[in-house]
mmCIF file of C-alpha atoms in Angstrom:
data_model
loop_
_atom_site.group_PDB
_atom_site.id
_atom_site.type_symbol
_atom_site.label_atom_id
_atom_site.label_comp_id
_atom_site.label_asym_id
_atom_site.label_seq_id
_atom_site.Cartn_x
_atom_site.Cartn_y
_atom_site.Cartn_z
ATOM 1 C CA MET P 1 47.580 -21.495 55.418
ATOM 2 C CA ASN P 2 51.227 -22.088 54.378
ATOM 3 C CA CYS P 3 53.517 -25.159 54.331
ATOM 4 C CA TRP P 4 55.189 -24.456 57.744
ATOM 5 C CA LEU P 5 51.835 -24.232 59.444
ATOM 6 C CA LEU P 6 50.899 -27.621 57.962
ATOM 7 C CA LEU P 7 54.152 -29.084 59.323
ATOM 8 C CA ARG P 8 53.328 -27.856 62.816
ATOM 9 C CA LEU P 9 49.870 -29.401 62.703
ATOM 10 C CA HIS P 10 51.188 -32.862 61.858
ATOM 11 C CA SER P 11 54.051 -34.750 63.391
ATOM 12 C CA GLY P 12 56.408 -37.563 62.499
ATOM 13 C CA ASP P 13 56.418 -39.456 59.241
ATOM 14 C CA LEU P 14 52.824 -38.586 58.550
ATOM 15 C CA ARG P 15 53.785 -34.939 58.488
ATOM 16 C CA ILE P 16 56.636 -35.672 56.116
ATOM 17 C CA SER P 17 54.451 -37.758 53.766
ATOM 18 C CA LEU P 18 51.595 -35.213 53.670
ATOM 19 C CA LEU P 19 53.878 -32.237 53.134
ATOM 20 C CA PRO P 20 53.831 -32.283 49.268
ATOM 21 C CA LEU P 21 50.044 -32.669 49.200
ATOM 22 C CA TYR P 22 49.434 -29.766 51.557
ATOM 23 C CA CYS P 23 51.875 -27.588 49.657
ATOM 24 C CA SER P 24 50.167 -28.263 46.337
ATOM 25 C CA LEU P 25 46.735 -27.558 47.865
ATOM 26 C CA SER P 26 47.904 -24.290 49.329
ATOM 27 C CA GLN P 27 49.483 -23.234 46.036
ATOM 28 C CA ARG P 28 46.254 -24.017 44.181
ATOM 29 C CA ALA P 29 44.214 -21.990 46.665
ATOM 30 C CA LEU P 30 46.570 -19.059 46.372
ATOM 31 C CA SER P 31 46.590 -19.267 42.579
ATOM 32 C CA SER P 32 42.788 -19.459 42.473
ATOM 33 C CA ARG P 33 42.536 -16.363 44.690
ATOM 34 C CA ALA P 34 45.021 -14.553 42.471
ATOM 35 C CA ASN P 35 43.114 -15.620 39.352
ATOM 36 C CA ILE P 36 39.854 -14.357 40.834
ATOM 37 C CA HIS P 37 41.483 -11.067 41.703
ATOM 38 C CA SER P 38 43.055 -10.712 38.252
ATOM 39 C CA LEU P 39 39.764 -11.666 36.555
ATOM 40 C CA ARG P 40 37.902 -8.968 38.481
ATOM 41 C CA GLU P 41 40.625 -6.498 37.530
ATOM 42 C CA SER P 42 40.250 -7.551 33.860
ATOM 43 C CA TYR P 43 36.480 -6.951 33.969
ATOM 44 C CA ARG P 44 37.149 -3.579 35.595
ATOM 45 C CA LEU P 45 39.614 -2.566 32.871
ATOM 46 C CA LEU P 46 37.084 -3.513 30.194
ATOM 47 C CA GLN P 47 34.364 -1.593 32.097
ATOM 48 C CA LEU P 48 32.173 -4.698 32.367
ATOM 49 C CA PRO P 49 30.224 -6.049 35.347
ATOM 50 C CA ASP P 50 32.359 -8.572 37.293
ATOM 51 C CA ASP P 51 29.472 -11.010 37.850
ATOM 52 C CA GLY P 52 30.457 -12.984 34.717
ATOM 53 C CA ALA P 53 27.133 -12.446 32.974
ATOM 54 C CA SER P 54 28.699 -10.824 29.897
ATOM 55 C CA GLY P 55 28.890 -12.842 26.708
ATOM 56 C CA PRO P 56 31.687 -13.015 24.108
ATOM 57 C CA ALA P 57 29.984 -10.427 21.876
ATOM 58 C CA GLU P 58 29.706 -7.912 24.744
ATOM 59 C CA VAL P 59 33.334 -8.517 25.742
ATOM 60 C CA LYS P 60 34.517 -7.950 22.163
ATOM 61 C CA GLU P 61 32.433 -4.764 21.873
ATOM 62 C CA ALA P 62 33.917 -3.440 25.145
ATOM 63 C CA TYR P 63 37.456 -4.259 23.930
ATOM 64 C CA LEU P 64 36.907 -2.399 20.640
ATOM 65 C CA ARG P 65 35.488 0.571 22.492
ATOM 66 C CA MET P 66 38.523 0.744 24.796
ATOM 67 C CA ALA P 67 40.905 0.245 21.856
ATOM 68 C CA LYS P 68 39.440 3.308 20.123
ATOM 69 C CA LEU P 69 40.204 5.319 23.248
ATOM 70 C CA TYR P 70 43.633 4.027 24.352
ATOM 71 C CA HIS P 71 45.323 2.435 21.280
ATOM 72 C CA PRO P 72 48.553 4.294 20.457
ATOM 73 C CA ASP P 73 47.650 4.516 16.745
ATOM 74 C CA SER P 74 44.071 5.686 17.289
ATOM 75 C CA GLY P 75 45.038 9.375 17.314
ATOM 76 C CA ALA P 76 42.789 10.032 20.322
ATOM 77 C CA PRO P 77 43.985 12.372 23.086
ATOM 78 C CA THR P 78 43.560 9.533 25.624
ATOM 79 C CA ALA P 79 45.950 7.146 23.792
ATOM 80 C CA ASP P 80 48.203 5.226 26.225
ATOM 81 C CA ALA P 81 50.365 2.276 25.144
ATOM 82 C CA ALA P 82 50.870 0.860 28.662
ATOM 83 C CA LEU P 83 47.189 1.039 29.521
ATOM 84 C CA PHE P 84 46.257 -0.513 26.186
ATOM 85 C CA SER P 85 48.600 -3.467 26.809
ATOM 86 C CA GLN P 86 46.855 -4.040 30.143
ATOM 87 C CA ILE P 87 43.474 -3.838 28.420
ATOM 88 C CA GLU P 88 44.601 -6.372 25.787
ATOM 89 C CA GLU P 89 45.808 -8.796 28.522
ATOM 90 C CA ALA P 90 42.516 -8.339 30.358
ATOM 91 C CA TYR P 91 40.594 -9.075 27.146
ATOM 92 C CA ARG P 92 42.516 -12.324 26.625
ATOM 93 C CA ALA P 93 42.017 -13.357 30.261
ATOM 94 C CA VAL P 94 38.263 -12.756 30.075
ATOM 95 C CA LEU P 95 37.989 -14.740 26.828
ATOM 96 C CA THR P 96 39.935 -17.624 28.411
ATOM 97 C CA HIS P 97 37.617 -17.562 31.421
ATOM 98 C CA LEU P 98 34.521 -17.611 29.198
ATOM 99 C CA GLY P 99 35.922 -20.533 27.205
ATOM 100 C CA ARG P 100 36.497 -22.502 30.403
ATOM 101 C CA GLN P 101 32.964 -21.788 31.577
ATOM 102 C CA LYS P 102 31.595 -22.973 28.228
ATOM 103 C CA SER P 103 33.570 -26.196 28.308
ATOM 104 C CA VAL P 104 32.456 -26.885 31.903
ATOM 105 C CA SER P 105 28.792 -26.278 30.992
ATOM 106 C CA GLN P 106 29.102 -28.574 27.985
ATOM 107 C CA TYR P 107 30.687 -31.264 30.178
ATOM 108 C CA ASN P 108 27.872 -30.973 32.722
ATOM 109 C CA GLN P 109 25.283 -31.157 29.966
ATOM 110 C CA SER P 110 26.862 -34.317 28.548
ATOM 111 C CA LEU P 111 26.810 -35.853 32.023
ATOM 112 C CA GLU P 112 23.120 -35.024 32.379
ATOM 113 C CA GLU P 113 22.377 -36.572 28.985
ATOM 114 C CA GLU P 114 24.241 -39.739 29.962
ATOM 115 C CA GLU P 115 22.239 -39.917 33.194
ATOM 116 C CA ASP P 116 18.994 -39.521 31.216
ATOM 117 C CA ASP P 117 20.035 -42.277 28.814
ATOM 118 C CA LYS P 118 20.806 -44.556 31.714
ATOM 119 C CA VAL P 119 17.428 -43.834 33.282
ATOM 120 C CA LYS P 120 15.670 -44.497 29.960
ATOM 121 C CA GLY P 121 17.606 -47.728 29.465
ATOM 122 C CA ASN P 122 16.675 -48.933 32.932
ATOM 123 C CA ALA P 123 12.974 -48.164 32.474
ATOM 124 C CA PRO P 124 10.597 -51.093 32.990
ATOM 125 C CA GLN P 125 9.694 -53.116 29.923
ATOM 126 C CA HIS P 126 5.991 -52.518 30.227
ATOM 127 C CA ARG P 127 6.555 -48.780 29.526
ATOM 128 C CA HIS P 128 7.331 -49.585 25.878
ATOM 129 C CA TYR P 129 3.663 -50.513 25.448
ATOM 130 C CA LEU P 130 2.601 -46.983 26.365
ATOM 131 C CA SER P 131 3.798 -45.801 22.907
ATOM 132 C CA PHE P 132 2.190 -46.512 19.492
ATOM 133 C CA GLU P 133 -1.244 -46.034 21.168
ATOM 134 C CA GLY P 134 -0.936 -49.512 22.650
ATOM 135 C CA VAL P 135 -1.293 -51.147 19.210
ATOM 136 C CA GLY P 136 0.532 -54.253 18.040
ATOM 137 C CA SER P 137 2.573 -56.993 19.617
ATOM 138 C CA GLY P 138 6.134 -58.253 19.520
ATOM 139 C CA THR P 139 9.357 -56.298 19.599
ATOM 140 C CA PRO P 140 9.334 -52.474 19.502
ATOM 141 C CA SER P 141 10.384 -52.456 15.824
ATOM 142 C CA GLN P 142 7.591 -54.882 14.903
ATOM 143 C CA ARG P 143 5.059 -52.838 16.853
ATOM 144 C CA GLU P 144 6.286 -49.661 15.101
ATOM 145 C CA ARG P 145 5.748 -51.220 11.643
ATOM 146 C CA GLN P 146 2.285 -52.410 12.691
ATOM 147 C CA TYR P 147 1.433 -48.938 13.995
ATOM 148 C CA ARG P 148 2.567 -47.306 10.720
ATOM 149 C CA GLN P 149 0.353 -49.654 8.700
ATOM 150 C CA ILE P 150 -2.609 -48.859 10.952
ATOM 151 C CA ARG P 151 -2.034 -45.117 10.454
ATOM 152 C CA VAL P 152 -1.906 -45.589 6.664
ATOM 153 C CA ASP P 153 -5.190 -47.520 6.726
ATOM 154 C CA ARG P 154 -6.776 -44.858 8.908
ATOM 155 C CA ALA P 155 -5.674 -42.046 6.545
ATOM 156 C CA THR P 156 -7.020 -43.983 3.544
ATOM 157 C CA ASP P 157 -10.392 -44.378 5.233
ATOM 158 C CA GLN P 158 -10.523 -40.670 6.003
ATOM 159 C CA VAL P 159 -9.728 -39.743 2.386
ATOM 160 C CA LEU P 160 -12.424 -42.090 1.060
ATOM 161 C CA GLU P 161 -14.966 -40.702 3.525
ATOM 162 C CA TYR P 162 -14.106 -37.117 2.486
ATOM 163 C CA ARG P 163 -14.485 -37.989 -1.213
ATOM 164 C CA ARG P 164 -17.815 -39.673 -0.560
ATOM 165 C CA LYS P 165 -19.151 -36.580 1.233
ATOM 166 C CA GLU P 166 -17.942 -34.274 -1.552
ATOM 167 C CA MET P 167 -19.577 -36.446 -4.222
ATOM 168 C CA GLU P 168 -22.867 -36.482 -2.297
ATOM 169 C CA LYS P 169 -22.703 -32.709 -1.895
ATOM 170 C CA ALA P 170 -21.992 -32.184 -5.625
ATOM 171 C CA ALA P 171 -24.819 -34.546 -6.577
ATOM 172 C CA ALA P 172 -27.240 -32.676 -4.315
ATOM 173 C CA GLU P 173 -26.219 -29.308 -5.791
ATOM 174 C CA GLU P 174 -26.537 -30.647 -9.355
ATOM 175 C CA GLY P 175 -29.970 -32.047 -8.597
ATOM 176 C CA ALA P 176 -31.064 -28.686 -7.157
ATOM 177 C CA ILE P 177 -29.772 -26.866 -10.255
ATOM 178 C CA VAL P 178 -31.557 -29.277 -12.605
ATOM 179 C CA THR P 179 -34.796 -28.867 -10.666
ATOM 180 C CA ARG P 180 -34.525 -25.100 -10.715
ATOM 181 C CA ASP P 181 -33.775 -25.034 -14.472
ATOM 182 C CA ALA P 182 -36.744 -27.270 -15.187
ATOM 183 C CA ARG P 183 -39.001 -25.022 -13.095
ATOM 184 C CA LEU P 184 -37.768 -21.865 -14.843
ATOM 185 C CA ARG P 185 -38.136 -23.498 -18.273
ATOM 186 C CA SER P 186 -41.700 -24.556 -17.590
ATOM 187 C CA LYS P 187 -42.525 -21.085 -16.287
ATOM 188 C CA LYS P 188 -41.042 -19.495 -19.393
ATOM 189 C CA ILE P 189 -43.050 -21.818 -21.654
ATOM 190 C CA LYS P 190 -46.241 -20.946 -19.809
ATOM 191 C CA ILE P 191 -45.551 -17.209 -20.129
ATOM 192 C CA THR P 192 -44.747 -17.544 -23.838
ATOM 193 C CA GLN P 193 -47.902 -19.482 -24.504
ATOM 194 C CA ALA P 194 -49.980 -16.943 -22.564
ATOM 195 C CA VAL P 195 -48.454 -14.046 -24.546
ATOM 196 C CA GLU P 196 -49.044 -15.823 -27.830
ATOM 197 C CA ARG P 197 -52.703 -16.467 -26.923
ATOM 198 C CA LEU P 198 -53.124 -12.824 -25.902
ATOM 199 C CA VAL P 199 -51.605 -11.572 -29.171
ATOM 200 C CA GLU P 200 -53.749 -13.932 -31.191
ATOM 201 C CA ASP P 201 -56.889 -12.762 -29.371
ATOM 202 C CA LEU P 202 -55.994 -9.111 -30.011
ATOM 203 C CA ILE P 203 -55.427 -9.810 -33.708
ATOM 204 C CA GLN P 204 -58.765 -11.571 -34.012
ATOM 205 C CA GLU P 205 -60.553 -8.690 -32.253
ATOM 206 C CA SER P 206 -58.894 -6.149 -34.562
ATOM 207 C CA MET P 207 -59.856 -8.174 -37.627
ATOM 208 C CA ALA P 208 -63.459 -8.388 -36.348
ATOM 209 C CA ARG P 209 -63.571 -4.597 -35.919
ATOM 210 C CA GLY P 210 -62.139 -4.093 -39.424
ATOM 211 C CA ASP P 211 -58.931 -2.365 -38.331
ATOM 212 C CA PHE P 212 -56.947 -4.124 -41.078
ATOM 213 C CA GLN P 213 -59.273 -3.198 -43.962
ATOM 214 C CA ASN P 214 -57.751 0.260 -44.597
ATOM 215 C CA LEU P 215 -54.207 -1.032 -45.111
ATOM 216 C CA SER P 216 -52.537 -0.333 -48.423
ATOM 217 C CA GLY P 217 -52.455 -3.399 -50.628
ATOM 218 C CA THR P 218 -55.375 -5.127 -48.969
ATOM 219 C CA GLY P 219 -56.392 -8.238 -50.894
ATOM 220 C CA LYS P 220 -53.326 -8.048 -53.130
ATOM 221 C CA PRO P 221 -50.456 -10.540 -53.145
ATOM 222 C CA LEU P 222 -47.269 -9.586 -51.369
ATOM 223 C CA ASN P 223 -44.524 -8.142 -53.501
ATOM 224 C CA LYS P 224 -41.375 -10.205 -53.675
ATOM 225 C CA PHE P 225 -38.648 -8.618 -51.605
ATOM 226 C CA ASP P 226 -34.921 -8.860 -52.029
ATOM 227 C CA HIS P 227 -33.698 -12.172 -50.739
ATOM 228 C CA ASN P 228 -31.346 -12.173 -47.735
ATOM 229 C CA PRO P 229 -29.365 -15.429 -47.634
ATOM 230 C CA TYR P 230 -28.459 -14.909 -43.948
ATOM 231 C CA MET P 231 -32.064 -14.662 -42.689
ATOM 232 C CA ASP P 232 -35.163 -16.789 -42.758
ATOM 233 C CA PRO P 233 -37.454 -15.690 -45.686
ATOM 234 C CA MET P 234 -40.481 -15.368 -43.398
ATOM 235 C CA THR P 235 -38.590 -13.164 -40.934
ATOM 236 C CA HIS P 236 -37.187 -11.063 -43.767
ATOM 237 C CA ASN P 237 -40.653 -10.466 -45.275
ATOM 238 C CA LEU P 238 -42.127 -9.555 -41.894
ATOM 239 C CA ASN P 239 -39.356 -7.032 -41.290
ATOM 240 C CA ARG P 240 -39.956 -5.440 -44.675
ATOM 241 C CA ILE P 241 -43.681 -5.152 -43.974
ATOM 242 C CA LEU P 242 -42.991 -3.460 -40.636
ATOM 243 C CA ILE P 243 -40.529 -1.020 -42.221
ATOM 244 C CA ASP P 244 -42.902 -0.110 -45.042
ATOM 245 C CA ASN P 245 -45.692 0.671 -42.562
ATOM 246 C CA GLY P 246 -43.565 3.018 -40.484
ATOM 247 C CA TYR P 247 -42.649 0.662 -37.644
ATOM 248 C CA GLN P 248 -39.439 1.504 -35.798
ATOM 249 C CA PRO P 249 -37.612 -0.673 -33.262
ATOM 250 C CA GLU P 250 -37.691 0.375 -29.648
ATOM 251 C CA TRP P 251 -34.012 1.304 -29.438
ATOM 252 C CA ILE P 252 -34.319 3.686 -32.409
ATOM 253 C CA VAL P 253 -37.268 5.463 -30.788
ATOM 254 C CA VAL P 254 -35.417 5.757 -27.478
ATOM 255 C CA GLN P 255 -32.296 7.074 -29.208
ATOM 256 C CA LYS P 256 -34.363 9.723 -31.007
ATOM 257 C CA GLU P 257 -35.993 10.791 -27.723
ATOM 258 C CA ILE P 258 -32.603 11.092 -25.998
ATOM 259 C CA ARG P 259 -31.156 13.284 -28.736
ATOM 260 C CA GLU P 260 -34.237 15.547 -28.860
ATOM 261 C CA THR P 261 -34.250 15.890 -25.060
ATOM 262 C CA ILE P 262 -30.580 16.879 -24.800
ATOM 263 C CA ALA P 263 -30.995 19.369 -27.636
ATOM 264 C CA LYS P 264 -33.946 21.045 -25.851
ATOM 265 C CA MET P 265 -32.050 21.142 -22.560
ATOM 266 C CA ARG P 266 -29.007 22.750 -24.195
ATOM 267 C CA GLU P 267 -31.138 25.332 -26.003
ATOM 268 C CA LYS P 268 -33.008 26.243 -22.817
ATOM 269 C CA LEU P 269 -29.843 26.730 -20.770
ATOM 270 C CA GLN P 270 -28.225 28.616 -23.669
ATOM 271 C CA LYS P 271 -31.096 31.117 -23.646
ATOM 272 C CA VAL P 272 -30.743 31.567 -19.880
ATOM 273 C CA ARG P 273 -27.035 32.329 -20.237
ATOM 274 C CA ALA P 274 -27.675 34.760 -23.086
ATOM 275 C CA SER P 275 -30.173 36.670 -20.931
ATOM 276 C CA LEU P 276 -27.539 37.251 -18.266
ATOM 277 C CA GLY P 277 -24.828 39.871 -18.444
ATOM 278 C CA GLU P 278 -21.101 39.511 -19.151
ATOM 279 C CA PRO P 279 -19.569 39.549 -16.621
ATOM 280 C CA MET P 280 -22.406 38.407 -14.379
ATOM 281 C CA ARG P 281 -23.378 40.273 -11.241
ATOM 282 C CA HIS P 282 -23.856 38.539 -7.904
ATOM 283 C CA SER P 283 -27.602 38.110 -8.339
ATOM 284 C CA GLU P 284 -27.100 36.818 -11.889
ATOM 285 C CA THR P 285 -24.485 34.329 -10.631
ATOM 286 C CA LEU P 286 -26.965 32.925 -8.110
ATOM 287 C CA GLN P 287 -29.628 32.677 -10.799
ATOM 288 C CA TRP P 288 -27.161 30.865 -13.104
ATOM 289 C CA LYS P 289 -26.290 28.358 -10.366
ATOM 290 C CA GLU P 290 -29.982 27.578 -9.805
ATOM 291 C CA HIS P 291 -30.504 26.886 -13.503
ATOM 292 C CA CYS P 292 -27.351 24.724 -13.546
ATOM 293 C CA ALA P 293 -28.716 22.655 -10.625
ATOM 294 C CA VAL P 294 -31.988 22.072 -12.494
ATOM 295 C CA PHE P 295 -30.001 21.148 -15.593
ATOM 296 C CA ALA P 296 -27.956 18.642 -13.535
ATOM 297 C CA ASP P 297 -31.125 16.921 -12.255
ATOM 298 C CA GLU P 298 -32.551 16.637 -15.767
ATOM 299 C CA LEU P 299 -29.196 15.346 -17.038
ATOM 300 C CA GLY P 300 -29.205 12.600 -14.370
ATOM 301 C CA LYS P 301 -32.649 11.442 -15.524
ATOM 302 C CA LEU P 302 -31.438 11.493 -19.114
ATOM 303 C CA ASN P 303 -28.421 9.336 -18.215
ATOM 304 C CA LYS P 304 -30.826 6.747 -16.781
ATOM 305 C CA LYS P 305 -32.547 6.698 -20.164
ATOM 306 C CA VAL P 306 -29.122 6.154 -21.742
ATOM 307 C CA ASP P 307 -28.612 3.109 -19.488
ATOM 308 C CA ASN P 308 -31.965 1.662 -20.578
ATOM 309 C CA PHE P 309 -31.090 2.328 -24.206
ATOM 310 C CA ASN P 310 -27.786 0.459 -23.862
ATOM 311 C CA LEU P 311 -29.686 -2.558 -22.528
ATOM 312 C CA VAL P 312 -31.953 -2.852 -25.584
ATOM 313 C CA VAL P 313 -29.663 -1.709 -28.407
ATOM 314 C CA PRO P 314 -28.631 -4.759 -30.498
ATOM 315 C CA LEU P 315 -25.131 -3.513 -31.483
ATOM 316 C CA MET P 316 -22.255 -2.570 -29.210
ATOM 317 C CA SER P 317 -21.167 0.155 -31.627
ATOM 318 C CA ARG P 318 -24.573 1.856 -31.199
ATOM 319 C CA GLN P 319 -24.332 2.205 -27.435
ATOM 320 C CA MET P 320 -24.147 5.684 -25.912
ATOM 321 C CA VAL P 321 -22.079 7.142 -23.080
ATOM 322 C CA HIS P 322 -23.330 9.298 -20.226
ATOM 323 C CA TYR P 323 -23.599 13.034 -20.695
ATOM 324 C CA SER P 324 -21.119 14.924 -18.509
ATOM 325 C CA LEU P 325 -22.398 17.995 -16.649
ATOM 326 C CA LYS P 326 -18.982 19.675 -16.702
ATOM 327 C CA ARG P 327 -18.562 19.125 -20.444
ATOM 328 C CA GLU P 328 -22.081 20.361 -21.225
ATOM 329 C CA LEU P 329 -21.614 23.544 -19.201
ATOM 330 C CA GLU P 330 -18.261 24.211 -20.871
ATOM 331 C CA LYS P 331 -19.885 23.836 -24.299
ATOM 332 C CA ILE P 332 -22.708 26.216 -23.378
ATOM 333 C CA LEU P 333 -20.328 28.857 -22.013
ATOM 334 C CA LYS P 334 -18.060 28.560 -25.025
ATOM 335 C CA THR P 335 -21.021 28.850 -27.399
ATOM 336 C CA ASP P 336 -22.245 31.902 -25.492
ATOM 337 C CA GLN P 337 -18.843 33.560 -25.844
ATOM 338 C CA LEU P 338 -18.821 32.873 -29.581
ATOM 339 C CA LEU P 339 -22.337 34.292 -29.954
ATOM 340 C CA ARG P 340 -21.403 37.424 -28.000
ATOM 341 C CA GLN P 341 -18.283 37.901 -30.112
ATOM 342 C CA GLU P 342 -20.336 37.483 -33.283
ATOM 343 C CA LYS P 343 -22.829 40.068 -32.030
ATOM 344 C CA GLU P 344 -19.984 42.466 -31.293
ATOM 345 C CA ARG P 345 -18.623 41.994 -34.816
ATOM 346 C CA GLU P 346 -22.081 42.576 -36.329
ATOM 347 C CA LYS P 347 -22.461 45.690 -34.216
ATOM 348 C CA GLU P 348 -19.102 46.994 -35.345
ATOM 349 C CA MET P 349 -19.973 46.255 -38.973
ATOM 350 C CA LYS P 350 -23.251 48.185 -38.625
ATOM 351 C CA GLN P 351 -21.424 51.104 -37.085
ATOM 352 C CA ASP P 352 -18.917 51.063 -39.920
ATOM 353 C CA GLU P 353 -21.742 50.990 -42.486
ATOM 354 C CA GLN P 354 -23.500 53.873 -40.778
ATOM 355 C CA THR P 355 -20.285 55.885 -40.700
ATOM 356 C CA GLU P 356 -19.621 55.150 -44.346
ATOM 357 C CA THR P 357 -23.208 56.115 -45.274
ATOM 358 C CA ALA P 358 -22.950 59.356 -43.326
ATOM 359 C CA ARG P 359 -19.622 60.133 -44.950
ATOM 360 C CA THR P 360 -21.029 59.435 -48.427
ATOM 361 C CA SER P 361 -24.108 61.590 -47.825
ATOM 362 C CA GLN P 362 -21.977 64.410 -46.514
ATOM 363 C CA HIS P 363 -19.703 64.212 -49.533
ATOM 364 C CA THR P 364 -22.724 64.231 -51.867
ATOM 365 C CA ARG P 365 -24.204 67.226 -50.090
ATOM 366 C CA GLN P 366 -20.939 69.109 -50.359
ATOM 367 C CA GLY P 367 -20.722 68.319 -54.090
ATOM 368 C CA LEU P 368 -24.288 69.518 -54.648
ATOM 369 C CA ILE P 369 -23.611 72.770 -52.810
ATOM 370 C CA THR P 370 -20.465 73.317 -54.822
ATOM 371 C CA TRP P 371 -22.325 72.682 -58.097
ATOM 372 C CA MET P 372 -25.060 75.157 -57.115
ATOM 373 C CA GLN P 373 -22.487 77.791 -56.227
ATOM 374 C CA ASN P 374 -20.737 77.332 -59.555
ATOM 375 C CA LEU P 375 -24.088 77.569 -61.328
ATOM 376 C CA LEU P 376 -25.015 80.812 -59.562
ATOM 377 C CA LYS P 377 -21.647 82.323 -60.430
#
């Protein structure tokens, strides 16, 4: 609709007075249509969807992508200065359109917030009492202070209740521990007393049978031993008596058994390896593996004895480590190689002695024959 058409629709002074208004409206409509058309053309040049859903970051990315293709200084075969100027104008138009949309959305949001504030301000007064859990009286600020104080009192009560429960729990656990310790202590005392009575009964029976009459030094006073300032004299004298009569502590006996056992095991496996050939045949290899398996089982039992020994030994420096199967087998094989090399050397030495003896006897025989020949001549 243009200005002349508007003049035909209206007549007289009214038509004359409304002419500027209709002209401005028609110009705005035409400009809006042109802007819409140009905006769609701008989206098309930037290769973006014309629905307006693209954000500023996507628009900028599309502009950079097109600039790499059509900028005159890009060096690309598709460089075109005229097309790039159109792309740049389209980029600016799209950014302007997005800015307008953002401002309009912000304006609408502010209007909605103002409407919400008005609705909240016009709310009935009794709705204020729905907050602060309905506690307190007076103005909202007074009720808020009262509600804060109530929350502080409530939190304090909860903390005190929690501490009370923890203290009761700790007291119950401590009482249970004390009761258990007292029960274990009484049990230990009973066991100790029973052992002492048993030992005393055995000593009395042995004395009645006369087992202590054949001891050396019977009826004689005890010799004075060297004084140890770091030990009770009675304990020191008892230890000396035990040592003089051949008593050995348990850990020493166990240590001696472990060393004798490992020595016997090594000697047995060493003999088995010496009986086999070098290199071993297939049957001998199988036989060697069977003996190694038996040796591994015995070594596991011996390591258990080592664990028991470490539990009773009084010094950390006296504790023993486990015997390793791999290390033991390597020692046995290395010892076997050394023994075989020594046998080879002894065999070579015997051969050399035999050769030297034969050479000496031959030389003596030749000398005797020569002497007899000279004598006959």
